Every structure is written in structure tokens, then in C-alpha cells.
Short mmCIF file of C-alpha atoms in Angstrom, two decimals:
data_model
loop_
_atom_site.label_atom_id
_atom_site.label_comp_id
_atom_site.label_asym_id
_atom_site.label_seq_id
_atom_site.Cartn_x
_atom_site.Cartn_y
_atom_site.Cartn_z
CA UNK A 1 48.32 -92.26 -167.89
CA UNK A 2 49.95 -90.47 -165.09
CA UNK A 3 51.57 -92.54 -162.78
CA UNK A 4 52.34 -91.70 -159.43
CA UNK A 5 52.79 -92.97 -155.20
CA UNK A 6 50.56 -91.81 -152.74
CA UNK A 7 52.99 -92.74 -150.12
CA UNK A 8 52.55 -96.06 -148.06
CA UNK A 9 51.03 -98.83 -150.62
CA UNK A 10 49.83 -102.64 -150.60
CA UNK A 11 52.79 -104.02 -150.90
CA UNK A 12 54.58 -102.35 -147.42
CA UNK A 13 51.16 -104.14 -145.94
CA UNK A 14 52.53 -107.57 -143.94
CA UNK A 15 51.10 -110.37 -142.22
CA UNK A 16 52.73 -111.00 -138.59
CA UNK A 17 55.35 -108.42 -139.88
CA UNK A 18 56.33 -110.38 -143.00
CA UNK A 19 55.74 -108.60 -146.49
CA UNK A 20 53.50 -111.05 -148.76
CA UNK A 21 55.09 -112.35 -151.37
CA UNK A 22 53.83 -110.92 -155.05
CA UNK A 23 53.21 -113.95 -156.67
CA UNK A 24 50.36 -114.34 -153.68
CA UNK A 25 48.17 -111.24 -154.88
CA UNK A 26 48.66 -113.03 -158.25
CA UNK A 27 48.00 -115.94 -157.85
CA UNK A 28 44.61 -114.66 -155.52
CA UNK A 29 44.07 -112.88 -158.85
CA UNK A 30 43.80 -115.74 -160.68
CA UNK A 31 41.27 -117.14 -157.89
CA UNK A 32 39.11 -113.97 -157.73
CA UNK A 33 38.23 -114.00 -161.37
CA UNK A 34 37.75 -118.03 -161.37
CA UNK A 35 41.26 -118.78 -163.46
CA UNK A 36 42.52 -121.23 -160.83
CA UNK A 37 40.24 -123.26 -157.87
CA UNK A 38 40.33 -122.67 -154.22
CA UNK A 39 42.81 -126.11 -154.00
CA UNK A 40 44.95 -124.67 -156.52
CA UNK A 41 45.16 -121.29 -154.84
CA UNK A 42 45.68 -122.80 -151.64
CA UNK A 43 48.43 -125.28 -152.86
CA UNK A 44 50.55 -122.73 -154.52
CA UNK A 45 50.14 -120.43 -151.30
CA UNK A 46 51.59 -123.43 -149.29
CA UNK A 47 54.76 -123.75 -151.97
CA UNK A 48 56.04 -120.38 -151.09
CA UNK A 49 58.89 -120.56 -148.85
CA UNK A 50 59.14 -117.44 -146.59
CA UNK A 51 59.34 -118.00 -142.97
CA UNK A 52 57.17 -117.31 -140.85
CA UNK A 53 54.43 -116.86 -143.20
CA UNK A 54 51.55 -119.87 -143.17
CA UNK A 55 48.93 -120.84 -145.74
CA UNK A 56 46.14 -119.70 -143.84
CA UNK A 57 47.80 -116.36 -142.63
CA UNK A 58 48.68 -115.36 -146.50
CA UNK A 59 45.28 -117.04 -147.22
CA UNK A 60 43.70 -115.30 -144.88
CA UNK A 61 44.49 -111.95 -145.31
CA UNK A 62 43.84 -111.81 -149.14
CA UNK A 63 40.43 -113.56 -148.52
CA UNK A 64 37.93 -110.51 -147.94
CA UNK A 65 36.75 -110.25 -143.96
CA UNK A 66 34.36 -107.88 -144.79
CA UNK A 67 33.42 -106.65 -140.70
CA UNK A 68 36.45 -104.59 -142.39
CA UNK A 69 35.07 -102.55 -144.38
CA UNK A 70 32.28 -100.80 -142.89
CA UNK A 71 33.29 -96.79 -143.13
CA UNK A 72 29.63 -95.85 -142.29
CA UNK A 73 27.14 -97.24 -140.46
CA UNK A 74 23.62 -98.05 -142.07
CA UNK A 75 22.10 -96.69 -139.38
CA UNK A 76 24.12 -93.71 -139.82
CA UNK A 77 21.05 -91.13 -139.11
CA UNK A 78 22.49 -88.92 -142.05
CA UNK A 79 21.46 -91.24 -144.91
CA UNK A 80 18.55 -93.92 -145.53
CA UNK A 81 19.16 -97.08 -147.25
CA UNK A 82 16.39 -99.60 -148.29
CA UNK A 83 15.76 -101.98 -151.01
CA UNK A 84 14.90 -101.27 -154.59
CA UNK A 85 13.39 -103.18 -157.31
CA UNK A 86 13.31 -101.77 -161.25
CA UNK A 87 12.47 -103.91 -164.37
CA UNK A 88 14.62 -105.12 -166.85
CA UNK A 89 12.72 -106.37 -169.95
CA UNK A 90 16.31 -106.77 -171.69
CA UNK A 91 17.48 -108.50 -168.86
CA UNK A 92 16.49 -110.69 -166.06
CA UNK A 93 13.25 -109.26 -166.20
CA UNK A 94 13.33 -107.54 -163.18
CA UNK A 95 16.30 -106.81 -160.90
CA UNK A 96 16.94 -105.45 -157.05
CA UNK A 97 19.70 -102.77 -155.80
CA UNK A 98 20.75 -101.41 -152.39
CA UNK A 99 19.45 -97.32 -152.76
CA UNK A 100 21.22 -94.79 -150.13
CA UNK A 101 20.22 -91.12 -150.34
CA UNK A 102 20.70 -88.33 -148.11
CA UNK A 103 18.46 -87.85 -145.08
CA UNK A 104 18.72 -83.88 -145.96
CA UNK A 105 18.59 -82.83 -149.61
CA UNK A 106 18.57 -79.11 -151.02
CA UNK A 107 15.59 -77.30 -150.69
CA UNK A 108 15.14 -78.26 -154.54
CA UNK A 109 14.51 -81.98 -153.17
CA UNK A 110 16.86 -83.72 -155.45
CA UNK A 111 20.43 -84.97 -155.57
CA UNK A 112 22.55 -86.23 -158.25
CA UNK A 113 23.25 -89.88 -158.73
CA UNK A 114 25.70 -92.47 -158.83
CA UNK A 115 25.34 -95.94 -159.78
CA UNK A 116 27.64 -98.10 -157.79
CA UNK A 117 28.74 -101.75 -159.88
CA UNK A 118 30.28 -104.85 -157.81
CA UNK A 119 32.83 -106.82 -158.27
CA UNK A 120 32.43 -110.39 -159.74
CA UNK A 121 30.73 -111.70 -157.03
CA UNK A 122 27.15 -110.06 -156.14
CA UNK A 123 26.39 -107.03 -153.60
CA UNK A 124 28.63 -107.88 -150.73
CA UNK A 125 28.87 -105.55 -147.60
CA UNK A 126 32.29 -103.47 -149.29
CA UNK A 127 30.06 -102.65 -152.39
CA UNK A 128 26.75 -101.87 -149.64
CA UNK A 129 29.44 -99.36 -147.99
CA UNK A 130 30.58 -97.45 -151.07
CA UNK A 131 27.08 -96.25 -151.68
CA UNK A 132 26.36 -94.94 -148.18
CA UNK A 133 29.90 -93.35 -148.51
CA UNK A 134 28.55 -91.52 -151.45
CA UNK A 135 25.41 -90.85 -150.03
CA UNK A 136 27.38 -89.57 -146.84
CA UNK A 137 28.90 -86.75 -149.88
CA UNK A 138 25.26 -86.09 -150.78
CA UNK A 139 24.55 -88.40 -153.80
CA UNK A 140 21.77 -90.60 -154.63
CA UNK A 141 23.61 -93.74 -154.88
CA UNK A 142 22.31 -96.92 -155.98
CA UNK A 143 23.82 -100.47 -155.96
CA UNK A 144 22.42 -103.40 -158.05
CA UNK A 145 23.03 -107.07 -157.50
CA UNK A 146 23.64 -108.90 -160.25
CA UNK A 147 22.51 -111.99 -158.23
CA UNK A 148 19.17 -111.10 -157.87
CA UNK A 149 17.64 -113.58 -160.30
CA UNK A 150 19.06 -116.13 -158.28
CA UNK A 151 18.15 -114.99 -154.96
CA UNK A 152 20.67 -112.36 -154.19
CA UNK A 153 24.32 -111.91 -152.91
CA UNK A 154 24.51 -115.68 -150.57
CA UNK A 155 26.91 -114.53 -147.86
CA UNK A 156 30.27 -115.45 -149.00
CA UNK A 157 32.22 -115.07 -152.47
CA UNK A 158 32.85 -118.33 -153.44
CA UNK A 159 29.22 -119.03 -153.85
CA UNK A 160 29.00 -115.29 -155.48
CA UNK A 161 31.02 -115.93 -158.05
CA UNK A 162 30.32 -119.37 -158.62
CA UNK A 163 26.45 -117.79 -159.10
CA UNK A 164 27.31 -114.79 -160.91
CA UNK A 165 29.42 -116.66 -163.10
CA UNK A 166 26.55 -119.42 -163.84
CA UNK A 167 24.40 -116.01 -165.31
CA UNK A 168 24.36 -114.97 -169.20
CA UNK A 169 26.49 -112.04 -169.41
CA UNK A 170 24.80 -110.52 -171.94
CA UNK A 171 21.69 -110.32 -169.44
CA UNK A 172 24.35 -108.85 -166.41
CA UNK A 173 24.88 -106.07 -169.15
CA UNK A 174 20.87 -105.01 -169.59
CA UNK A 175 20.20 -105.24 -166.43
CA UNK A 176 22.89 -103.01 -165.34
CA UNK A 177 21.56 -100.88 -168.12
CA UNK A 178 18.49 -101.16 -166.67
CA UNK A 179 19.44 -100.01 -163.00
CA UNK A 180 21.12 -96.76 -164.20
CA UNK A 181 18.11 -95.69 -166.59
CA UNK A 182 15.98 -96.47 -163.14
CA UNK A 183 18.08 -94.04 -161.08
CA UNK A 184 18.90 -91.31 -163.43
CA UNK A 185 14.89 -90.91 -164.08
CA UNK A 186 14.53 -91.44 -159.93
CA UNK A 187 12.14 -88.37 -158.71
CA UNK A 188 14.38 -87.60 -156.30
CA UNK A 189 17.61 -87.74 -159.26
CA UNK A 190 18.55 -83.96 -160.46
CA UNK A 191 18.85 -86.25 -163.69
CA UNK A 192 22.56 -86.34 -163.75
CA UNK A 193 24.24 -89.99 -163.81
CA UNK A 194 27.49 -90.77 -162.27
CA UNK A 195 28.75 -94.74 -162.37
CA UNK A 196 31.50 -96.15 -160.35
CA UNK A 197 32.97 -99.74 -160.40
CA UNK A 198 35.13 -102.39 -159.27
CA UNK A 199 36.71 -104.73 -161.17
CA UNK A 200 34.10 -106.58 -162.52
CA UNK A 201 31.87 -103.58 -162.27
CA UNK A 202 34.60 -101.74 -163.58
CA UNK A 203 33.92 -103.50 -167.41
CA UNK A 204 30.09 -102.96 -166.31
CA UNK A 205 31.21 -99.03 -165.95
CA UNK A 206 33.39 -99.09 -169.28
CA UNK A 207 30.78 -100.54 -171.31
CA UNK A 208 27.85 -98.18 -169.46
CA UNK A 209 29.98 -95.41 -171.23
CA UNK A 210 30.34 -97.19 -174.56
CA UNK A 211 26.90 -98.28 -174.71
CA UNK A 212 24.70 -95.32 -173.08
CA UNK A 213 26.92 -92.48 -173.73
CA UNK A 214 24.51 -89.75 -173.67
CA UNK A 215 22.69 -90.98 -170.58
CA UNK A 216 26.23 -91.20 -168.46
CA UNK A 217 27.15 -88.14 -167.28
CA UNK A 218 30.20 -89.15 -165.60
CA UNK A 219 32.10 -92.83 -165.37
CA UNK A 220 34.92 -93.40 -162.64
CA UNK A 221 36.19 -97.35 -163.83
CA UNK A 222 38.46 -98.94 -160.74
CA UNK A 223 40.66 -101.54 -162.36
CA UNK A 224 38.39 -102.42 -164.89
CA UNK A 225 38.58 -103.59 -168.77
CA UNK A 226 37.28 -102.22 -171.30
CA UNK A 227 33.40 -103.09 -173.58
CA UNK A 228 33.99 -104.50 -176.63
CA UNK A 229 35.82 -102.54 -179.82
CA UNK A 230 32.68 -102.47 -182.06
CA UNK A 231 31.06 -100.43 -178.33
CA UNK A 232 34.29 -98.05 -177.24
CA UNK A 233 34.11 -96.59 -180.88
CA UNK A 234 31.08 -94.70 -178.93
CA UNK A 235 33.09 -93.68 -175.76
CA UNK A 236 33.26 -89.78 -175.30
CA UNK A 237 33.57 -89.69 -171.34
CA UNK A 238 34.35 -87.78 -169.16
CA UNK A 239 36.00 -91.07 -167.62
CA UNK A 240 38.27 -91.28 -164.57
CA UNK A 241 40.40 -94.28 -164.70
CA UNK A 242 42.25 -95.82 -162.32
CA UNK A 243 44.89 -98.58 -162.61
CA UNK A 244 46.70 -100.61 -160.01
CA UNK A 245 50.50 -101.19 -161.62
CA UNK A 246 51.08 -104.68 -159.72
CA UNK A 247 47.50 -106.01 -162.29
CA UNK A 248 49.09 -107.01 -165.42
CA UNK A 249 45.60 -108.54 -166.98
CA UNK A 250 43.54 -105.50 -166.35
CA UNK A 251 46.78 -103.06 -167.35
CA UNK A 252 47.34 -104.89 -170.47
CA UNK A 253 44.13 -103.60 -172.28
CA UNK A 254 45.12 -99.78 -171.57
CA UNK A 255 47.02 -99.37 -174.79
CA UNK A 256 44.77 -100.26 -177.02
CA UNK A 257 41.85 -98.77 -174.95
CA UNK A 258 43.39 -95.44 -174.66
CA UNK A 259 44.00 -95.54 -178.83
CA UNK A 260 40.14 -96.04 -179.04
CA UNK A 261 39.64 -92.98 -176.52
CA UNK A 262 42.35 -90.70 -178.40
CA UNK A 263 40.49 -91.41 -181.45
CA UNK A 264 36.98 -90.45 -180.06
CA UNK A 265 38.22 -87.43 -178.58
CA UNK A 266 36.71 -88.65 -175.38
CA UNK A 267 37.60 -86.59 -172.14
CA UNK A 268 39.07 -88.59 -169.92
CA UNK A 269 42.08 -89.00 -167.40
CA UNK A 270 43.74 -91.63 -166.07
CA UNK A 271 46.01 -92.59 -162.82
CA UNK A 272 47.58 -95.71 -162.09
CA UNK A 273 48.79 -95.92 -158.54
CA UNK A 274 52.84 -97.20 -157.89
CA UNK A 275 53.00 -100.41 -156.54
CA UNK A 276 48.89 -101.22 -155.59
CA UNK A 277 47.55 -104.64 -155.94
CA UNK A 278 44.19 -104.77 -158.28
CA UNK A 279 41.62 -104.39 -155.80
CA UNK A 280 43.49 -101.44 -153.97
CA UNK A 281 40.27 -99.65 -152.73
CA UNK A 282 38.43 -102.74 -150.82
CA UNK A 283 39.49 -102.25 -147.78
CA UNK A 284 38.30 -105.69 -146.26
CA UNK A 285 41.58 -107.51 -147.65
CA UNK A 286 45.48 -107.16 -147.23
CA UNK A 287 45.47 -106.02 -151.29
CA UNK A 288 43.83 -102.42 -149.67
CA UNK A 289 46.54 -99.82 -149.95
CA UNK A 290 44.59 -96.92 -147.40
CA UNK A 291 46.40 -93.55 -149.30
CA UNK A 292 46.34 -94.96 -152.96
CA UNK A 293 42.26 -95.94 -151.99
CA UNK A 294 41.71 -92.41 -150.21
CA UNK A 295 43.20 -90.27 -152.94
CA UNK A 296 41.52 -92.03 -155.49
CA UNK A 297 38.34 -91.42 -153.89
CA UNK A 298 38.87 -87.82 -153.08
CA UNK A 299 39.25 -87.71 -157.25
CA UNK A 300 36.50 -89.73 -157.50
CA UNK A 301 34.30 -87.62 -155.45
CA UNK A 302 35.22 -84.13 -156.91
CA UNK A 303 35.22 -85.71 -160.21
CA UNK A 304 31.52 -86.62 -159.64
CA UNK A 305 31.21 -83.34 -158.11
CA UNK A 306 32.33 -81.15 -160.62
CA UNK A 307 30.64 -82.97 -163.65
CA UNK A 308 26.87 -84.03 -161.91
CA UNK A 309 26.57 -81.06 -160.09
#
């Protein structure tokens, strides 16, 4: 894993001029993925003694404000995004995605495609924005919800994750499954499937790759663990990986991951970025490090580029 700085990073970010503390982004960490409670969180933020910095500013700026983190409009008049429904008879039954495609393809009338996984908390507005970014770079990108069966993303995270959380995992998995067999057979797909996630839908990307391998084309995990042993055996990429360095739970399965991978043969590369916070590329929250998040997206993009093309 190469590891490197792309200059300016999360942790040079402040609040009223005041760097946040580390043990903050951990202990938000431990929130996120529903370790700790929001009194918890909130009670350890309000132990740390650093002046000048409050509860709610610290709290505040890790908390996602996602009117942050719109890059491109929806009504952007160079893509089209509308709702999507595909059936999951592994799953759910039947699940819904966000679908973005160009407003001008080739002249051949299709596009390749990218499947674009959420964090642990439903298809919020960061997660809507990735896929008309990728449409934007002439994909047909397509984001699921995981929340569907129960009505869909709610508005805010803490009842996201409280929902998505409440749903068998094992049915999460299929339906994912489900949405990328959906889009790669799309009539307006070139048939080549790209899959990008966060976090959460960084696993869901990890275990795409273990579990579909010769329906993936390309897999670009952000921060994410890996499927389980008895499924990475299958693995044979090409992956792009990227790692934050300040994420010691998602970090510490690397190792043994990367064994599996050297073993397979898989193709696959892997960056973790000097001093980013997990959740470096959302830019609705203080945890965003902008040239870590941009040059792992220009990677991602040519990545996708060179091997869906």
C-alpha cells in the first residue's frame, strides 16, 4: 500500500480556528457505525478540554450538513436523474436506486456503468451527488438505497442508521447484488460494471468483487472492510483501494486482506492518504480533506476509465 500526502489534509481543517482534537473523529467513529450513542458521543465531546472549542461546534462540524455537498446540480441540464426500481428475489424482493446518465451519449447510445454504494445510513444527498458526478464524466451511474423496504432514506442519519441497522444483512447483500446485475444488463449499459463505495458501501463493494467476480469489471472500495474469508478466496480485481491512516478499525483488516489478494493474484492497488480521517471524501463534514478526496477521485475516475471503457 503506497502511502502518500496530497498536501493540505483533515486534520489542518479547524473549527473557529482551533484544530479538532483526534480523539473527536474517533470517537464520531464510534457513533457513525453505532459503537457508542448520541449521549455518549456528545458527553465525551464535552470532556475535551481545548479552549475555545464547544460541544456543539466540534459536534457540529463532524455531524454531516449535507447543503455541503452538492458538486452538481440535479438540474444540471447535462445529466438526467430519476428513480429506479429492479427486483430482488434474494433480497427484499424488490428494491429502488437514484439512476443518473448522461443527457448526450456516443452515437453507439450506451455508456458504461458504475454502481454507487452508501454509507451505513441509506441514500443521503452526498451519495445522490457522487452519481451525478459520475454521470457528469459520462457514466451510467446508479445508486441503491438500502432503505427502501422500509420506505427509503428518512431525512437525517440517525434514523438511517438506526433503520438500516434494524435490516438483515444478508438481504442488504442480495439486494445490492441485485442492483448491479440490473445496471450492468441496463439497455443503455455498454455492459461493463464499475462499483464504488463508502464505508459501509465500501464492504458492499469488497464483497461485490468476492462474490460476483466475473460480472465486476472494476471495484474502487473507499475505507471499506473486506467480505468474508470463505468469499475473498474469489477476489481477482482490478480493485482500487483507498485507506484513510487516522481509521484504525477499517486499516486493521488490510494485512490480512492484502495476503488473501497476493494469493489470488488479484490486480489491484492500493493508497492510503497521510493523515485523513475515515470518511475523507464526504465533503458535507469537517472529516473531508478537499486534495486527499480530489486525487482520489481523479484515480477513481481514470481507473473506471481505463478498465470500463
Amino acid at each position: 500500500m503506497t502511502t502518500e500526502s496530497a498536501g493540505a489534509n483533515q486534520n489542518d481543517r479547524t473549527v473557529n480556528e482551533i484544530e479538532i482534537p483526534q480523539e473527536a473523529f474517533d470517537w464520531y467513529d464510534e457513533y457513525a457505525h453505532g459503537d457508542i450513542d448520541r449521549r455518549t458521543f456528545l458527553t465525551r465531546l464535552a470532556s475535551l478540554s481545548v479552549a475555545g472549542l464547544t460541544v456543539s461546534a466540534i459536534g457540529g462540524a463532524l455531524i454531516p450538513d449535507y447543503a455541503k455537498a452538492e458538486q452538481v446540480s440535479f438540474n444540471d441540464p447535462a445529466i438526467k436523474a430519476t428513480y429506479e426500481g429492479f427486483v430482488s428475489p434474494d433480497g427484499h424482493g424488490e428494491g429502488s436506486g437514484y439512476l443518473v446518465q448522461p443527457t448526450t451519449l456516443p452515437a453507439s447510445g450506451i455508456a458504461p456503468c458504475v454502481l454507487v454504494i452508501h454509507e451505513n445510513r441509506g441514500l443521503n444527498p452526498y451519495i445522490k451527488d457522487v452519481a451525478r458526478r459520475l454521470a457528469m464524466k459520462g457514466f451510467l451511474a446508479f445508486a441503491p438505497d438500502a432503505l427502501f423496504p422500509l420506505g427509503g432514506y428518512p431525512g437525517n442519519d440517525d434514523d438511517g442508521r438506526a433503520m438500516q441497522k434494524s435490516l438483515d444483512k444478508n438481504k442488504i447483500e442480495q439486494d445490492m447484488t441485485a442492483a448491479a446485475l440490473w445496471l450492468k444488463s441496463h439497455e443503455k449499459s455498454s455492459g461493463k460494471l464499475g462499483v464504488v463505495g463508502f464505508c459501509f458501501g465500501g464492504y458492499i463493494t469488497n464483497f461485490l468483487a468476492a462474490s460476483i467476480p466475473d460480472k465486476v469489471d472494476a471495484a474502487v472500495p473507499f475505507y471499506g472492510t473486506p467480505a468474508a474469508p470463505e468469499l475473498t478466496k474469489n477476489v481477482k480485481g482490478p480493485l482500487l483501494i483507498h485507506f484513510a491512516e487516522n481509521d484504525k478499525r477499517v486499516n486493521a483488516t488490510w494485512p490480512e486482506y492484502e495476503k488473501t489478494l497476493k494469493a489470488n493474484s488479484a490486480d489491484y492497488q492500493a493508497f492510503e492518504y497521510a493523515k485523513a480521517q475515515h470518511g475523507f471524501h464526504n465533503d458535507s463534514t469537517s472529516r473531508y480533506s478537499p486534495k486527499d478526496a480530489e486525487l482520489a477521485w481523479q484515480r477513481t475516475i481514470a481507473f473506471f476509465k481505463q478498465h470500463l471503457a
